[in-house]
Short mmCIF file of C-alpha atoms and ligand atoms in Angstrom, two decimals:
data_model
loop_
_atom_site.label_atom_id
_atom_site.label_comp_id
_atom_site.label_asym_id
_atom_site.label_seq_id
_atom_site.Cartn_x
_atom_site.Cartn_y
_atom_site.Cartn_z
CA MET A 1 4.46 38.46 -2.34
CA ASN A 2 2.10 37.83 0.57
CA GLY A 3 -0.66 39.58 -1.29
CA LYS A 4 -0.15 37.22 -4.20
CA ILE A 5 -0.49 34.21 -1.93
CA SER A 6 -3.64 35.55 -0.30
CA LEU A 7 -5.07 36.12 -3.74
CA LEU A 8 -4.13 32.61 -4.72
CA LEU A 9 -5.66 31.16 -1.58
CA LEU A 10 -8.77 33.27 -2.10
CA SER A 11 -9.17 32.04 -5.62
CA LEU A 12 -8.54 28.54 -4.36
CA ILE A 13 -11.33 28.84 -1.80
CA PHE A 14 -13.54 30.29 -4.50
CA LEU A 15 -12.76 27.50 -6.91
CA THR A 16 -13.16 24.67 -4.45
CA SER A 17 -16.52 25.96 -3.27
CA THR A 18 -17.97 26.57 -6.69
CA PRO A 19 -19.60 23.55 -8.17
CA GLY A 20 -19.07 22.97 -11.85
CA VAL A 21 -15.64 24.56 -11.83
CA CYS A 22 -12.82 22.09 -12.06
CA PRO A 23 -11.38 22.34 -8.54
CA LEU A 24 -7.72 22.47 -7.78
CA SER A 25 -6.82 19.58 -5.59
CA PHE A 26 -6.67 20.34 -1.92
CA GLN A 27 -5.69 17.64 0.50
CA GLU A 28 -5.50 17.60 4.25
CA VAL A 29 -2.85 15.53 5.94
CA HIS A 30 -2.96 14.92 9.67
CA VAL A 31 0.22 13.97 11.43
CA LYS A 32 1.05 13.50 15.06
CA ALA A 33 3.86 15.70 16.37
CA GLY A 34 7.16 13.80 16.42
CA GLU A 35 6.26 11.53 13.55
CA MET A 36 7.20 11.55 9.91
CA ALA A 37 5.00 13.32 7.37
CA VAL A 38 4.80 12.40 3.70
CA LEU A 39 3.24 14.85 1.28
CA GLN A 40 2.53 13.70 -2.25
CA CYS A 41 1.97 16.16 -5.06
CA PRO A 42 -0.83 14.86 -7.29
CA SER A 43 0.35 14.05 -10.77
CA TYR A 44 -1.16 15.66 -13.80
CA ARG A 45 -1.64 14.37 -17.23
CA GLY A 46 1.36 15.36 -19.31
CA TYR A 47 3.64 15.56 -16.30
CA SER A 48 5.00 12.20 -15.41
CA ASP A 49 7.27 11.55 -12.46
CA GLY A 50 10.41 11.26 -14.46
CA ASP A 51 10.48 14.34 -16.60
CA ALA A 52 8.89 16.92 -14.42
CA GLU A 53 10.66 19.00 -11.88
CA VAL A 54 8.41 19.71 -8.97
CA PHE A 55 8.56 22.88 -6.94
CA TRP A 56 7.39 22.81 -3.39
CA THR A 57 6.56 25.84 -1.33
CA SER A 58 5.65 25.84 2.33
CA HIS A 59 3.41 28.50 3.78
CA THR A 60 3.63 28.15 7.51
CA VAL A 61 2.67 30.73 10.10
CA ASP A 62 6.13 32.22 10.45
CA GLU A 63 7.70 31.74 7.08
CA MET A 64 7.45 30.82 3.46
CA LYS A 65 10.05 28.53 2.01
CA LEU A 66 10.76 27.22 -1.41
CA PHE A 67 12.03 23.67 -1.67
CA ASN A 68 13.66 22.13 -4.64
CA MET A 69 16.02 19.27 -5.05
CA SER A 70 19.11 21.44 -5.35
CA THR A 71 18.73 22.74 -1.82
CA SER A 72 19.27 19.28 -0.36
CA ALA A 73 21.93 20.23 2.17
CA GLU A 74 19.86 22.93 3.78
CA GLN A 75 16.75 20.84 3.59
CA ARG A 76 18.45 17.90 5.23
CA GLN A 77 19.40 20.16 8.07
CA MET A 78 15.77 21.12 8.41
CA GLY A 79 14.75 17.50 8.25
CA VAL A 80 12.95 17.93 4.94
CA LEU A 81 13.57 15.65 1.98
CA VAL A 82 12.26 16.40 -1.47
CA HIS A 83 12.24 14.03 -4.35
CA GLY A 84 10.02 14.91 -7.25
CA ARG A 85 6.42 14.66 -6.17
CA ILE A 86 7.32 13.61 -2.63
CA LEU A 87 8.11 15.86 0.28
CA VAL A 88 9.05 14.21 3.55
CA ILE A 89 9.30 15.93 6.89
CA LEU A 90 11.25 13.51 9.05
CA ARG A 91 10.04 14.72 12.42
CA VAL A 92 7.03 16.95 12.38
CA SER A 93 6.60 19.73 14.91
CA VAL A 94 3.77 22.21 15.32
CA ASN A 95 5.94 24.72 13.46
CA HIS A 96 5.50 22.66 10.33
CA GLN A 97 1.75 23.10 10.39
CA GLY A 98 0.52 25.08 7.43
CA ASN A 99 -0.18 24.92 3.74
CA TYR A 100 2.15 23.38 1.22
CA SER A 101 1.89 23.89 -2.49
CA CYS A 102 3.50 22.12 -5.35
CA SER A 103 3.66 22.73 -9.05
CA PHE A 104 5.40 21.24 -12.04
CA ARG A 105 8.00 23.47 -13.60
CA ASN A 106 6.28 24.91 -16.63
CA SER A 107 2.76 24.37 -15.36
CA SER A 108 0.60 27.11 -13.98
CA ARG A 109 -1.34 24.59 -11.96
CA ARG A 110 -0.59 24.43 -8.30
CA SER A 111 -1.80 21.85 -5.81
CA TRP A 112 -2.32 22.54 -2.17
CA ILE A 113 -1.83 20.33 0.81
CA SER A 114 -2.76 21.41 4.27
CA LEU A 115 -0.65 19.84 6.97
CA LYS A 116 -2.36 19.60 10.35
CA VAL A 117 -0.16 18.66 13.26
CA TYR A 118 -1.78 17.31 16.36
CA THR A 119 -0.37 16.40 19.70
CA ALA A 120 -0.93 13.21 21.65
CA GLN A 121 -3.61 14.91 23.71
CA SER A 122 -5.95 15.64 20.83
CA ARG A 123 -7.11 12.34 19.44
CA GLU A 124 -9.91 13.48 17.18
CA CYS A 125 -7.79 13.64 14.03
CA GLU A 126 -6.40 10.20 14.62
CA GLN A 127 -9.90 8.83 14.88
CA MET A 128 -10.94 10.70 11.76
CA ASN A 129 -8.48 8.92 9.55
CA GLN A 130 -8.47 5.48 11.05
CA SER A 131 -9.29 2.64 8.77
CA PHE A 132 -12.04 0.23 9.63
CA LYS A 133 -11.84 -3.52 9.24
CA GLU A 134 -14.34 -6.25 9.84
CA CYS A 135 -13.57 -9.91 10.33
CA TYR A 136 -15.24 -13.00 11.68
CA THR A 137 -14.62 -15.08 14.77
CA GLU A 138 -12.52 -18.21 14.47
CA GLU A 139 -10.93 -17.04 11.27
CA SER A 140 -7.29 -16.22 11.12
CA TYR A 141 -6.76 -12.55 10.54
CA LYS A 142 -3.84 -10.35 9.71
CA LEU A 143 -4.09 -6.67 10.47
CA TYR A 144 -2.79 -4.51 7.68
CA CYS A 145 -0.81 -1.44 8.56
CA PRO A 146 -1.64 1.27 6.01
CA GLU A 147 1.36 2.37 4.02
CA LYS A 148 2.11 5.37 1.86
CA ASN A 149 2.56 4.42 -1.74
CA VAL A 150 5.98 5.99 -1.87
CA SER A 151 9.27 4.59 -3.00
CA PHE A 152 11.27 5.32 0.13
CA ASN A 153 14.38 3.85 -1.42
CA THR A 154 14.79 6.76 -3.80
CA LEU A 155 14.72 9.04 -0.75
CA ASN A 156 17.43 6.94 0.87
CA ILE A 157 14.98 5.97 3.60
CA THR A 158 15.00 2.36 4.72
CA THR A 159 11.84 0.80 6.07
CA SER A 160 12.56 -1.12 9.23
CA GLY A 161 9.60 -2.93 10.66
CA ILE A 162 6.15 -2.52 12.10
CA THR A 163 4.81 -2.87 15.63
CA TRP A 164 1.19 -3.18 16.74
CA HIS A 165 -0.34 -1.87 19.88
CA LYS A 166 -3.89 -2.16 21.15
CA GLU A 167 -5.51 0.55 23.13
CA GLY A 168 -5.98 -0.80 26.67
CA GLY A 169 -5.00 -4.32 25.78
CA SER A 170 -2.45 -6.56 24.24
CA SER A 171 -1.96 -7.18 20.59
CA PRO A 172 -0.06 -9.82 18.69
CA LYS A 173 3.25 -8.21 17.82
CA ASP A 174 2.98 -8.88 14.13
CA GLY A 175 -0.75 -8.15 13.96
CA TYR A 176 -1.58 -11.76 13.19
CA PHE A 177 -4.40 -13.62 14.93
CA PRO A 178 -4.42 -17.39 14.30
CA SER A 179 -8.06 -17.42 15.42
CA VAL A 180 -9.67 -14.07 16.07
CA LYS A 181 -12.05 -13.71 19.04
CA LYS A 182 -14.84 -11.27 19.84
CA GLU A 183 -12.63 -9.68 22.53
CA ASP A 184 -10.07 -8.81 19.89
CA SER A 185 -12.33 -6.00 18.67
CA GLY A 186 -10.86 -2.59 19.33
CA ILE A 187 -8.57 0.12 18.13
CA TYR A 188 -5.12 -0.91 17.04
CA THR A 189 -2.23 1.36 16.35
CA CYS A 190 0.57 0.32 14.12
CA THR A 191 3.88 2.07 13.93
CA ARG A 192 6.06 1.83 10.90
CA PHE A 193 9.71 2.54 11.51
CA TYR A 194 12.05 4.17 9.04
CA LEU A 195 15.77 4.59 9.07
CA TYR A 196 17.39 7.67 7.57
CA ASP A 197 20.96 8.76 8.03
CA GLY A 198 21.35 6.66 11.16
CA GLN A 199 18.20 7.96 12.81
CA ILE A 200 14.93 6.15 13.39
CA TYR A 201 11.70 7.89 12.47
CA ASN A 202 8.18 6.60 12.64
CA MET A 203 4.63 6.94 11.37
CA THR A 204 1.55 5.57 13.06
CA SER A 205 -1.86 4.62 11.75
CA THR A 206 -4.87 3.34 13.55
CA VAL A 207 -7.10 0.49 12.51
CA LYS A 208 -10.44 -0.16 14.12
CA LEU A 209 -11.14 -3.86 14.14
CA ASP A 210 -14.67 -5.13 14.55
CA VAL A 211 -14.96 -8.86 15.12
CA GLN A 212 -18.31 -10.26 14.08
CA PRO A 213 -19.71 -13.67 14.83
CA ASN A 214 -18.74 -16.04 12.11
CA LYS A 215 -21.45 -15.71 9.50
CA ILE A 216 -20.85 -18.59 7.26
CA THR A 217 -18.62 -21.48 8.12
CA GLU A 218 -15.82 -21.58 5.65
CA LYS A 219 -16.30 -25.13 4.69
CA ALA A 220 -18.15 -27.35 2.33
CA VAL A 221 -18.61 -30.74 3.87
CA ILE A 222 -21.00 -33.68 3.85
CA ILE A 223 -22.28 -34.31 7.36
CA SER A 224 -24.12 -37.54 6.71
CA PRO A 225 -24.06 -40.33 5.71
CA GLU A 226 -20.58 -41.48 6.50
CA ASN A 227 -18.32 -42.64 3.74
CA LYS A 228 -18.60 -46.40 3.16
CA GLN A 229 -21.69 -46.55 5.36
CA VAL A 230 -23.79 -49.65 4.74
CA PHE A 231 -27.56 -49.31 4.94
CA GLU A 232 -29.54 -52.38 5.86
CA VAL A 233 -32.71 -52.63 3.84
CA ASP A 234 -35.57 -54.99 3.13
CA LEU A 235 -35.97 -56.02 -0.45
CA GLY A 236 -39.08 -54.48 -1.94
CA SER A 237 -39.35 -51.74 0.68
CA THR A 238 -39.13 -48.02 0.09
CA VAL A 239 -35.84 -46.62 1.26
CA VAL A 240 -34.87 -42.96 1.59
CA ILE A 241 -31.28 -42.03 2.23
CA ASP A 242 -30.64 -38.42 3.17
CA CYS A 243 -27.38 -36.81 2.25
CA LYS A 244 -26.85 -33.70 4.39
CA ALA A 245 -24.20 -31.11 3.72
CA VAL A 246 -22.95 -27.78 4.97
CA MET A 247 -22.06 -25.59 2.06
CA MET A 248 -20.17 -22.40 1.41
CA SER A 249 -22.73 -20.87 -0.87
CA ASP A 250 -26.13 -21.42 -2.41
CA PHE A 251 -24.35 -22.14 -5.64
CA ASP A 252 -22.73 -25.31 -4.39
CA ASP A 253 -24.12 -28.52 -5.80
CA LEU A 254 -25.17 -31.57 -3.86
CA PHE A 255 -26.28 -34.63 -5.77
CA TRP A 256 -26.41 -38.41 -5.88
CA LEU A 257 -24.95 -40.60 -8.54
CA SER A 258 -24.14 -44.22 -9.12
CA GLY A 259 -21.10 -44.91 -11.21
CA SER A 260 -21.40 -42.21 -13.82
CA SER A 261 -25.19 -42.08 -13.93
CA PHE A 262 -27.28 -39.41 -12.27
CA PHE A 263 -30.77 -39.78 -10.94
CA ASP A 264 -33.98 -38.10 -11.88
CA ALA A 265 -36.37 -36.20 -9.65
CA ASP A 266 -39.28 -38.26 -11.02
CA THR A 267 -40.36 -40.36 -8.03
CA SER A 268 -42.25 -42.84 -10.21
CA LEU A 269 -38.87 -44.15 -11.30
CA PRO A 270 -37.38 -47.04 -9.32
CA VAL A 271 -34.64 -44.76 -7.99
CA SER A 272 -34.94 -40.97 -7.83
CA TYR A 273 -33.85 -38.03 -5.74
CA ASN A 274 -35.52 -35.24 -3.82
CA ASP A 275 -33.81 -31.99 -2.84
CA THR A 276 -34.43 -29.40 -0.19
CA ARG A 277 -33.45 -25.87 -1.05
CA PRO A 278 -30.30 -24.63 0.65
CA PHE A 279 -31.21 -22.76 3.81
CA LEU A 280 -29.46 -20.78 6.49
CA LEU A 281 -29.21 -22.49 9.82
CA ARG A 282 -28.12 -20.70 12.97
CA VAL A 283 -25.90 -22.90 15.09
CA ASN A 284 -24.87 -21.09 18.27
CA SER A 285 -23.11 -17.98 16.99
CA THR A 286 -22.50 -19.47 13.58
CA GLU A 287 -24.62 -19.50 10.52
CA GLU A 288 -24.42 -22.36 8.11
CA ILE A 289 -25.95 -23.05 4.75
CA THR A 290 -27.26 -26.57 4.80
CA MET A 291 -28.91 -28.70 2.23
CA THR A 292 -30.27 -32.22 1.98
CA THR A 293 -30.69 -34.37 -1.06
CA SER A 294 -32.45 -37.67 -0.64
CA LEU A 295 -31.95 -40.80 -2.66
CA ILE A 296 -35.26 -42.60 -2.94
CA PHE A 297 -35.63 -46.29 -3.77
CA ARG A 298 -39.26 -46.95 -4.57
CA LYS A 299 -38.82 -50.69 -4.06
CA VAL A 300 -35.36 -51.87 -3.27
CA SER A 301 -34.36 -54.55 -5.75
CA GLU A 302 -31.57 -57.06 -5.60
CA ASP A 303 -29.86 -55.13 -8.32
CA ASP A 304 -29.69 -52.06 -6.07
CA LEU A 305 -27.72 -54.05 -3.52
CA SER A 306 -24.84 -54.56 -5.88
CA LYS A 307 -24.28 -50.89 -6.63
CA ASN A 308 -22.36 -48.10 -5.02
CA TYR A 309 -24.17 -44.80 -4.48
CA THR A 310 -22.19 -41.63 -4.19
CA CYS A 311 -23.37 -38.35 -2.74
CA LYS A 312 -21.21 -35.59 -4.10
CA LEU A 313 -20.77 -32.01 -2.91
CA GLN A 314 -19.29 -29.75 -5.48
CA SER A 315 -18.26 -26.20 -4.62
CA ASP A 316 -15.93 -23.71 -6.19
CA TYR A 317 -13.25 -24.53 -3.67
CA GLU A 318 -13.47 -28.19 -3.03
CA THR A 319 -15.30 -31.33 -3.92
CA ASN A 320 -16.05 -34.09 -1.51
CA PHE A 321 -18.14 -37.19 -1.60
CA VAL A 322 -19.32 -40.20 0.35
CA THR A 323 -20.12 -43.60 -1.09
CA ILE A 324 -22.66 -45.90 0.48
CA THR A 325 -24.01 -49.36 -0.25
CA LEU A 326 -27.19 -51.20 0.56
CA LYS A 327 -27.24 -54.55 2.27
CA GLN A 328 -30.05 -56.91 2.92
CA LYS A 329 -31.25 -56.90 6.50
CA ASP A 330 -30.44 -59.92 8.62
CA GLY A 331 -33.22 -62.32 9.54
CA LYS A 332 -35.81 -61.30 6.99
CA SER A 333 -33.56 -62.04 4.06
CA TYR A 334 -35.37 -65.01 2.64
CA ASN A 335 -38.90 -66.02 1.98
CA ALA A 336 -38.01 -69.68 1.93
CA CYS A 337 -35.12 -71.97 2.57
CA LEU A 338 -34.57 -75.28 0.88
CA MET A 339 -32.15 -77.83 2.10
CA TYR A 340 -30.54 -80.09 -0.41
CA TYR A 341 -27.81 -82.67 -0.56
CA LYS A 342 -24.88 -82.36 -2.75
CA SER A 343 -24.54 -85.24 -5.07
CA SER A 344 -21.89 -86.37 -7.44
CA THR A 345 -24.52 -88.27 -9.43
CA ASP A 346 -27.01 -86.86 -11.92
CA GLN A 347 -29.91 -87.15 -9.43
CA GLY A 348 -28.58 -84.42 -7.20
CA LEU A 349 -28.97 -80.65 -7.57
CA SER A 350 -26.23 -79.34 -9.75
CA GLU A 351 -24.90 -75.80 -9.52
CA ASP A 352 -26.84 -74.90 -12.68
CA ASP A 353 -30.07 -76.37 -11.31
CA ARG A 354 -29.62 -74.44 -8.10
CA LYS A 355 -29.20 -71.14 -9.98
CA ARG A 356 -32.20 -71.83 -12.20
CA LEU A 357 -34.39 -72.66 -9.23
CA GLU A 358 -33.33 -69.54 -7.43
CA SER A 359 -34.06 -67.22 -10.34
CA GLU A 360 -37.30 -68.97 -11.22
CA MET A 361 -38.63 -68.61 -7.68
CA LYS A 362 -37.59 -65.03 -7.58
CA ASN A 363 -38.81 -63.89 -10.97
CA ARG A 364 -42.04 -65.86 -11.17
CA PHE A 365 -43.19 -65.82 -7.57
CA GLY A 366 -41.20 -62.98 -6.06
CA TYR A 367 -39.59 -65.34 -3.57
CA SER A 368 -36.18 -64.81 -2.21
CA LEU A 369 -34.72 -68.22 -1.70
CA CYS A 370 -31.97 -69.59 0.36
CA LEU A 371 -30.53 -72.91 -0.57
CA TYR A 372 -28.12 -74.79 1.47
CA SER A 373 -26.79 -78.22 1.96
CA PRO A 374 -25.94 -79.47 5.49
CA ASP A 375 -22.27 -79.05 4.84
CA VAL A 376 -22.76 -75.41 3.92
CA VAL A 377 -23.93 -73.09 6.69
CA PRO A 378 -25.80 -70.09 5.34
CA ASP A 379 -24.25 -66.85 6.49
CA ARG A 380 -27.46 -64.86 6.50
C1 NAG B 401 -5.71 8.68 5.79
O1 NAG B 401 -5.06 7.42 5.70
C2 NAG B 401 -4.80 7.02 4.37
C3 NAG B 401 -4.18 5.66 4.43
O2 NAG B 401 -4.86 4.87 5.33
C4 NAG B 401 -3.87 8.00 3.70
O3 NAG B 401 -3.64 7.62 2.36
C5 NAG B 401 -4.49 9.38 3.73
O4 NAG B 401 -3.56 10.31 3.23
C6 NAG B 401 -4.85 9.75 5.16
N1 NAG B 401 -5.55 11.02 5.14
C7 NAG B 401 -5.25 12.01 5.94
C8 NAG B 401 -6.11 13.22 5.83
O5 NAG B 401 -4.32 11.96 6.73
C1 NAG B 402 7.78 7.55 17.30
O1 NAG B 402 8.63 8.65 17.33
C2 NAG B 402 8.32 9.60 18.35
C3 NAG B 402 9.23 10.78 18.18
O2 NAG B 402 10.54 10.38 17.89
C4 NAG B 402 8.48 8.95 19.70
O3 NAG B 402 8.11 9.87 20.72
C5 NAG B 402 7.56 7.74 19.76
O4 NAG B 402 7.76 7.06 20.99
C6 NAG B 402 7.85 6.82 18.62
N1 NAG B 402 6.87 5.76 18.65
C7 NAG B 402 7.18 4.49 18.87
C8 NAG B 402 6.04 3.51 18.88
O5 NAG B 402 8.32 4.12 19.04
C1 NAG B 403 16.28 26.03 -5.73
O1 NAG B 403 16.04 27.00 -4.73
C2 NAG B 403 17.09 27.90 -4.53
C3 NAG B 403 16.69 28.85 -3.45
O2 NAG B 403 16.15 28.16 -2.36
C4 NAG B 403 17.37 28.66 -5.84
O3 NAG B 403 18.49 29.48 -5.65
C5 NAG B 403 17.65 27.69 -6.97
O4 NAG B 403 17.78 28.36 -8.19
C6 NAG B 403 16.51 26.70 -7.08
N1 NAG B 403 16.79 25.71 -8.08
C7 NAG B 403 16.10 25.57 -9.19
C8 NAG B 403 16.50 24.47 -10.12
O5 NAG B 403 15.12 26.28 -9.45
C1 NAG B 404 -3.97 27.38 4.84
O1 NAG B 404 -5.09 27.55 3.96
C2 NAG B 404 -6.33 27.72 4.62
C3 NAG B 404 -7.39 27.87 3.58
O2 NAG B 404 -7.28 26.94 2.62
C4 NAG B 404 -6.28 28.97 5.49
O3 NAG B 404 -7.49 29.09 6.19
C5 NAG B 404 -5.14 28.86 6.47
O4 NAG B 404 -5.03 30.05 7.21
C6 NAG B 404 -3.83 28.59 5.76
N1 NAG B 404 -2.79 28.40 6.74
C7 NAG B 404 -1.62 28.98 6.67
C8 NAG B 404 -0.67 28.68 7.78
O5 NAG B 404 -1.33 29.73 5.75
C1 NAG B 405 6.15 21.49 -20.31
O1 NAG B 405 7.40 21.02 -20.79
C2 NAG B 405 7.35 19.81 -21.49
C3 NAG B 405 8.76 19.40 -21.90
O2 NAG B 405 9.70 20.06 -21.13
C4 NAG B 405 6.45 19.95 -22.69
O3 NAG B 405 6.35 18.69 -23.38
C5 NAG B 405 5.09 20.40 -22.26
O4 NAG B 405 4.26 20.64 -23.39
C6 NAG B 405 5.18 21.67 -21.44
N1 NAG B 405 3.88 22.02 -20.93
C7 NAG B 405 3.40 23.26 -20.90
C8 NAG B 405 2.01 23.43 -20.32
O5 NAG B 405 4.01 24.17 -21.34
C1 NAG B 406 1.63 3.41 -6.35
O1 NAG B 406 2.40 4.34 -7.12
C2 NAG B 406 2.77 3.87 -8.40
C3 NAG B 406 3.69 4.90 -9.03
O2 NAG B 406 3.42 6.19 -8.59
C4 NAG B 406 1.51 3.62 -9.21
O3 NAG B 406 1.85 3.10 -10.49
C5 NAG B 406 0.64 2.62 -8.48
O4 NAG B 406 -0.59 2.43 -9.18
C6 NAG B 406 0.34 3.07 -7.07
N1 NAG B 406 -0.37 2.04 -6.38
C7 NAG B 406 -1.44 2.29 -5.63
C8 NAG B 406 -2.06 1.13 -4.97
O5 NAG B 406 -1.91 3.43 -5.49
C1 NAG B 407 20.46 9.30 -1.83
O1 NAG B 407 21.83 8.97 -1.67
C2 NAG B 407 22.58 9.13 -2.86
C3 NAG B 407 23.99 8.63 -2.59
O2 NAG B 407 24.32 8.85 -1.28
C4 NAG B 407 22.56 10.61 -3.28
O3 NAG B 407 23.27 10.77 -4.49
C5 NAG B 407 21.10 11.03 -3.49
O4 NAG B 407 21.03 12.41 -3.77
C6 NAG B 407 20.31 10.76 -2.24
N1 NAG B 407 18.89 11.03 -2.51
C7 NAG B 407 18.17 11.83 -1.75
C8 NAG B 407 16.75 12.00 -2.18
O5 NAG B 407 18.59 12.36 -0.75
C1 NAG B 408 -39.42 -34.02 -1.22
O1 NAG B 408 -39.00 -33.50 0.03
C2 NAG B 408 -39.90 -32.58 0.60
C3 NAG B 408 -39.28 -32.02 1.85
O2 NAG B 408 -38.71 -33.03 2.62
C4 NAG B 408 -41.23 -33.25 0.87
O3 NAG B 408 -42.13 -32.32 1.40
C5 NAG B 408 -41.75 -33.79 -0.42
O4 NAG B 408 -42.93 -34.48 -0.17
C6 NAG B 408 -40.74 -34.71 -1.06
N1 NAG B 408 -41.21 -35.12 -2.35
C7 NAG B 408 -41.31 -36.36 -2.68
C8 NAG B 408 -41.82 -36.61 -4.04
O5 NAG B 408 -40.97 -37.26 -1.92
C1 NAG B 409 -23.43 -24.85 20.84
O1 NAG B 409 -23.02 -24.40 22.14
C2 NAG B 409 -23.14 -25.37 23.16
C3 NAG B 409 -22.79 -24.71 24.49
O2 NAG B 409 -21.80 -23.73 24.33
C4 NAG B 409 -22.24 -26.57 22.86
O3 NAG B 409 -22.36 -27.54 23.85
C5 NAG B 409 -22.65 -27.14 21.53
O4 NAG B 409 -21.76 -28.17 21.16
C6 NAG B 409 -22.62 -26.07 20.44
N1 NAG B 409 -23.13 -26.63 19.22
C7 NAG B 409 -22.47 -26.61 18.09
C8 NAG B 409 -23.13 -27.25 16.94
O5 NAG B 409 -21.36 -26.08 17.97
C1 NAG B 410 -18.06 -50.26 -5.11
O1 NAG B 410 -16.97 -49.70 -4.36
C2 NAG B 410 -16.02 -50.66 -3.96
C3 NAG B 410 -15.02 -49.95 -3.08
O2 NAG B 410 -14.64 -48.72 -3.60
C4 NAG B 410 -15.40 -51.29 -5.18
O3 NAG B 410 -14.47 -52.26 -4.79
C5 NAG B 410 -16.48 -51.92 -6.03
O4 NAG B 410 -15.94 -52.41 -7.22
C6 NAG B 410 -17.57 -50.90 -6.35
N1 NAG B 410 -18.67 -51.56 -7.02
C7 NAG B 410 -19.24 -51.10 -8.09
C8 NAG B 410 -20.37 -51.88 -8.64
O5 NAG B 410 -18.87 -50.07 -8.64
#
């Protein structure tokens, strides 16, 4: 019998070390003494979980044992549960260390799993299989405790909670950081607890967390101008209004529009825009993608004063915008002021006359006119 196993192991070594030959699967599982071990027999094509009966054999230093589901009572006494492709050792001791093989009933294929048991003193195995996670400062972060993809219910095992522990420090109990800090970097150990037949068993995993400075701020927002900001301008002057935004990605869009019309980049037009390319900006420990798009009025006209201009930031996640207006600057508003008297007779300046005069002066001579009668005080 022993000779057969040696032969099998020899051929296994031969097969696994020969490239080109389909290797038999050989896994290594590392478990800390005192904890629960879960061995999973790989599934083969043609042998699904339901129909196949799986035979497990343990080859430990002092004995060889065959496990199948009909030996439940004895197994339970030994703290071993078998259910199909799953073999659970509730509390591992160094005596459990060894090779385990599994095969499906009528299959000649056999899979091997090597169980390595380590004690608290030897940490190297723990480090070997720890998972590594990276996150960024100021983000919220939830540590994930690795879990075996096993239906514990069918083994009559109840899962009963997780605790987190940080090596040489404190850890949020549930592994959740509302806002992760650089000092939160380190090695975390999570323990999953299981309840079986009134007893509590556990399995630990380690997660190495590396907190990096926040690379990209997770926001897409227009920094300036402010919404509803009013820009004071001189009629006929060139006006440039910069819209600055912090974006989530280079693919976000930042543009000006008025009503539903967009502007052109052609600066010979009365109103146009000019973009900068998005660029990375380092702000303290944070990197931001910023971009500016300018709205350019070649010569501000009266017409421009009556419109709303909207700078819109469009990203995959959110859209925001600010709307601004232009207003004529105080003081320099008019080229000329005419005082007139209101009259109820035909000789006076009627409302129509006043309008005609105003537009005539403006259109023919480029004058901006203020007209007021003594009983009307001009407001600008
Ligand atoms: C390493 O951990 C993963 C889960 O994080 C587990 O699936 C795998 O079996 C472990 N490997 C060993 C050798 O223990
Ligand atoms: C896990 O179980 C082992 C053995 O029963 C015990 O020594 C250890 O303290 C347990 N771990 C935790 C975090 O409770
Ligand atoms: C299970 O194993 C026992 C010996 O441990 C054996 O007597 C029994 O026939 C096996 N059951 C099946 C279904 O092979
Ligand atoms: C398990 O198998 C490896 C080779 O794959 C062998 O070196 C080792 O001695 C075996 N261990 C036991 C306990 O049989
Ligand atoms: C194993 O048995 C199943 C049904 O019991 C059958 O469908 C399958 O072909 C068999 N496989 C081999 C390799 O004999
Ligand atoms: C978990 O196991 C089930 C059934 O064995 C399988 O369908 C599923 O894909 C597995 N999930 C992962 C993440 O491995
Ligand atoms: C789970 O419990 C049920 C009822 O107590 C029993 O029939 C079944 O064999 C148990 N399963 C295992 C895997 O022990
Ligand atoms: C557009 O903006 C860039 C950068 O600010 C500037 O160098 C360029 O002259 C501008 N183009 C026009 C037509 O204003
Ligand atoms: C950068 O850091 C300095 C000092 O810590 C702080 O005063 C300043 O507000 C920070 N700037 C930004 C944009 O966060
Ligand atoms: C400009 O916006 C204001 C406030 O939203 C609105 O009342 C007004 O009708 C808008 N004007 C134009 C020309 O769209």
